[in-house]
Amino acid sequence: MSAEKELARALWLNEADTRAVMAALGDGARFVGGAVRNELLGETVGDIDIATAETPERASALLAAKGIKVVPTGIDHGTITAVMPTRHFEITTLRVDVATDGRRADVAFTGDWVEDAKRRDFTINALYADADGTVHDPLGTGREDIKARRVRFIGDASARIAEDYLRVLRFFRIHAWYGAGEPDAEGLKACADAREGLRQLSGERVRDELLKIAGADNAGAAFRQMAAAGILSIVLPEASRLDRFEKLVDIEANQLFKSDPLLRLASTLDLDAGGVAALASRLKLSNRDRDRIEAMLTDKTKIVAYLSIKEVRKALYIIGVQTFKDRVMLGWAEDRKGHNTFQWRAMLAMADSWVRPDFPLTGEMIKQSGVPEGPEIGRVRREVEEWWIDADFTDDEFSIIERLKAVVQATVY
């Protein structure tokens, strides 16, 4: 295969929907950014972005002519989305920045691939590929940086950051996922110098980047580097447990677990319910994510490596599978001995296979035992349920009825 068409065999490039979109757009379209970068690095390709010399209106017309649905997702900035059965393609007209304020840019459309490349963030993200797999490096620096796994800003690092302060966090994120060795010194200094600009960003944008950084294999180093540069204290001042965070990252990597960014982020924290609520408000966390973090940080159930099978089942019933597994992972990350891997893994396996038992005592059964209607029904039920849990969820109906009778005789007047 010729060097010019080195991506010709990429699976995503040869998918029917990909080829259909590129054919509709014609010769003025190229793949750009993450898909090209990841394919060259041998990494998994997710989203497929396309750059085109056509205006958004013209690109939309070309796609519509081939029966492809188009959504004007960011048409003021030149972006439309082609909706296909297997995936969506974000298509953006070549552009240059006219004015920026550190959060957003006013753009003008262009037909110049070099000018489009100059406005991007990092050299390894400014590579393009034709539909036949031919790779283009308009700035002449991306290919070498890809080979070295070197994350560098395009041109002057400070100028690139001033265009959008989120690039400070993107620098650490891209390096954590794709870089090798220490971060680029010029880029690191520019990020540290520009850290106050991060205060301008919305909670949503900061949250998304923090979670993406946390999900990387090299997240531990990235967070330490951010802390050393004075950046973490701005975007996540609550992060007081980087020791636990780094251990958790190592556990997930060594045990071949899928990374859990939210769990990792929570592992940096030592907060009460009020602290979690304040964090969730600032970072605009979903209610579900807020509740999950609060549960794992505030739950007081005893979770240690030497729990018995009975104790595991009891904990699972009381706090639920998700909180139990989160507590196990946090406990594992704080295990001083470091040789209880089998026990921690066994508890996770039990949680994955556990089926919640149904408490067989009904309200009707309680009423028939002589308990009057009202709050006493619930109180008696809870009393018997506590015994049933301690009895390891016995299914012996006779024993359950006998316990009910004993509770009623002793406490119901």
Coordinates of N, CA and C in Angstrom, one line a residue, residues 210 219-228 232-233 236-250 264-270 333:
L210 N -13.0 17.1 32.8 CA -12.5 16.4 34.0 C -12.8 14.9 33.9
A219 N -4.4 8.8 33.8 CA -5.1 9.9 34.6 C -4.4 10.3 35.8
G220 N -3.8 9.4 36.5 CA -3.1 9.7 37.8 C -2.0 10.7 37.6
A221 N -1.2 10.5 36.6 CA -0.1 11.5 36.3 C -0.7 12.8 35.8
A222 N -1.8 12.8 35.0 CA -2.4 14.0 34.6 C -2.9 14.8 35.7
F223 N -3.6 14.2 36.7 CA -4.1 15.0 37.8 C -3.0 15.6 38.7
R224 N -1.9 14.8 38.8 CA -0.8 15.3 39.6 C -0.1 16.5 38.9
Q225 N 0.0 16.4 37.6 CA 0.6 17.5 36.8 C -0.3 18.7 36.9
M226 N -1.7 18.5 36.8 CA -2.6 19.6 36.9 C -2.5 20.3 38.3
A227 N -2.3 19.4 39.3 CA -2.2 20.0 40.7 C -0.9 20.8 40.8
A228 N 0.2 20.3 40.3 CA 1.5 21.0 40.4 C 1.4 22.3 39.6
L232 N -5.6 22.2 39.1 CA -6.6 21.4 39.8 C -7.3 22.2 40.9
S233 N -6.6 23.0 41.6 CA -7.2 23.8 42.7 C -8.2 24.8 42.2
L236 N -11.1 21.8 40.4 CA -11.6 20.8 41.3 C -10.9 21.0 42.7
P237 N -11.2 22.1 43.4 CA -10.5 22.4 44.6 C -10.8 21.3 45.7
E238 N -11.9 20.6 45.5 CA -12.2 19.5 46.6 C -11.3 18.3 46.5
A239 N -10.5 18.2 45.5 CA -9.7 17.0 45.3 C -8.6 16.9 46.3
S240 N -8.9 16.2 47.4 CA -7.9 16.1 48.5 C -7.3 14.6 48.6
R241 N -7.8 13.7 47.7 CA -7.4 12.3 47.9 C -6.8 11.8 46.5
L242 N -5.8 12.5 46.1 CA -5.1 12.0 44.8 C -4.4 10.7 45.1
D243 N -4.0 10.4 46.3 CA -3.4 9.1 46.6 C -4.4 8.0 46.3
R244 N -5.6 8.1 46.7 CA -6.6 7.1 46.5 C -7.0 7.0 45.0
F245 N -7.1 8.2 44.4 CA -7.4 8.3 43.0 C -6.3 7.5 42.1
E246 N -5.0 7.7 42.4 CA -4.0 7.1 41.6 C -4.0 5.6 41.9
K247 N -4.3 5.2 43.1 CA -4.3 3.7 43.4 C -5.5 3.1 42.6
L248 N -6.6 3.8 42.6 CA -7.8 3.3 41.9 C -7.5 3.1 40.4
V249 N -6.9 4.1 39.8 CA -6.5 4.1 38.4 C -5.7 2.8 38.1
D250 N -4.7 2.6 39.0 CA -3.8 1.5 38.9 C -4.5 0.2 39.0
R264 N -13.7 7.3 39.5 CA -12.4 7.9 39.7 C -12.4 9.3 40.2
L265 N -13.3 10.1 39.6 CA -13.4 11.5 40.0 C -13.8 11.5 41.5
A266 N -14.8 10.7 41.8 CA -15.3 10.7 43.2 C -14.2 10.3 44.2
S267 N -13.3 9.4 43.7 CA -12.3 8.9 44.6 C -11.3 10.0 45.1
T268 N -11.3 11.2 44.3 CA -10.4 12.3 44.7 C -11.0 13.1 45.9
L269 N -12.3 12.8 46.2 CA -13.0 13.6 47.1 C -13.2 13.0 48.5
D270 N -13.3 13.9 49.5 CA -13.7 13.5 50.9 C -14.7 14.5 51.4
A333 N -8.8 0.6 47.0 CA -7.8 1.6 46.7 C -7.2 2.1 48.0

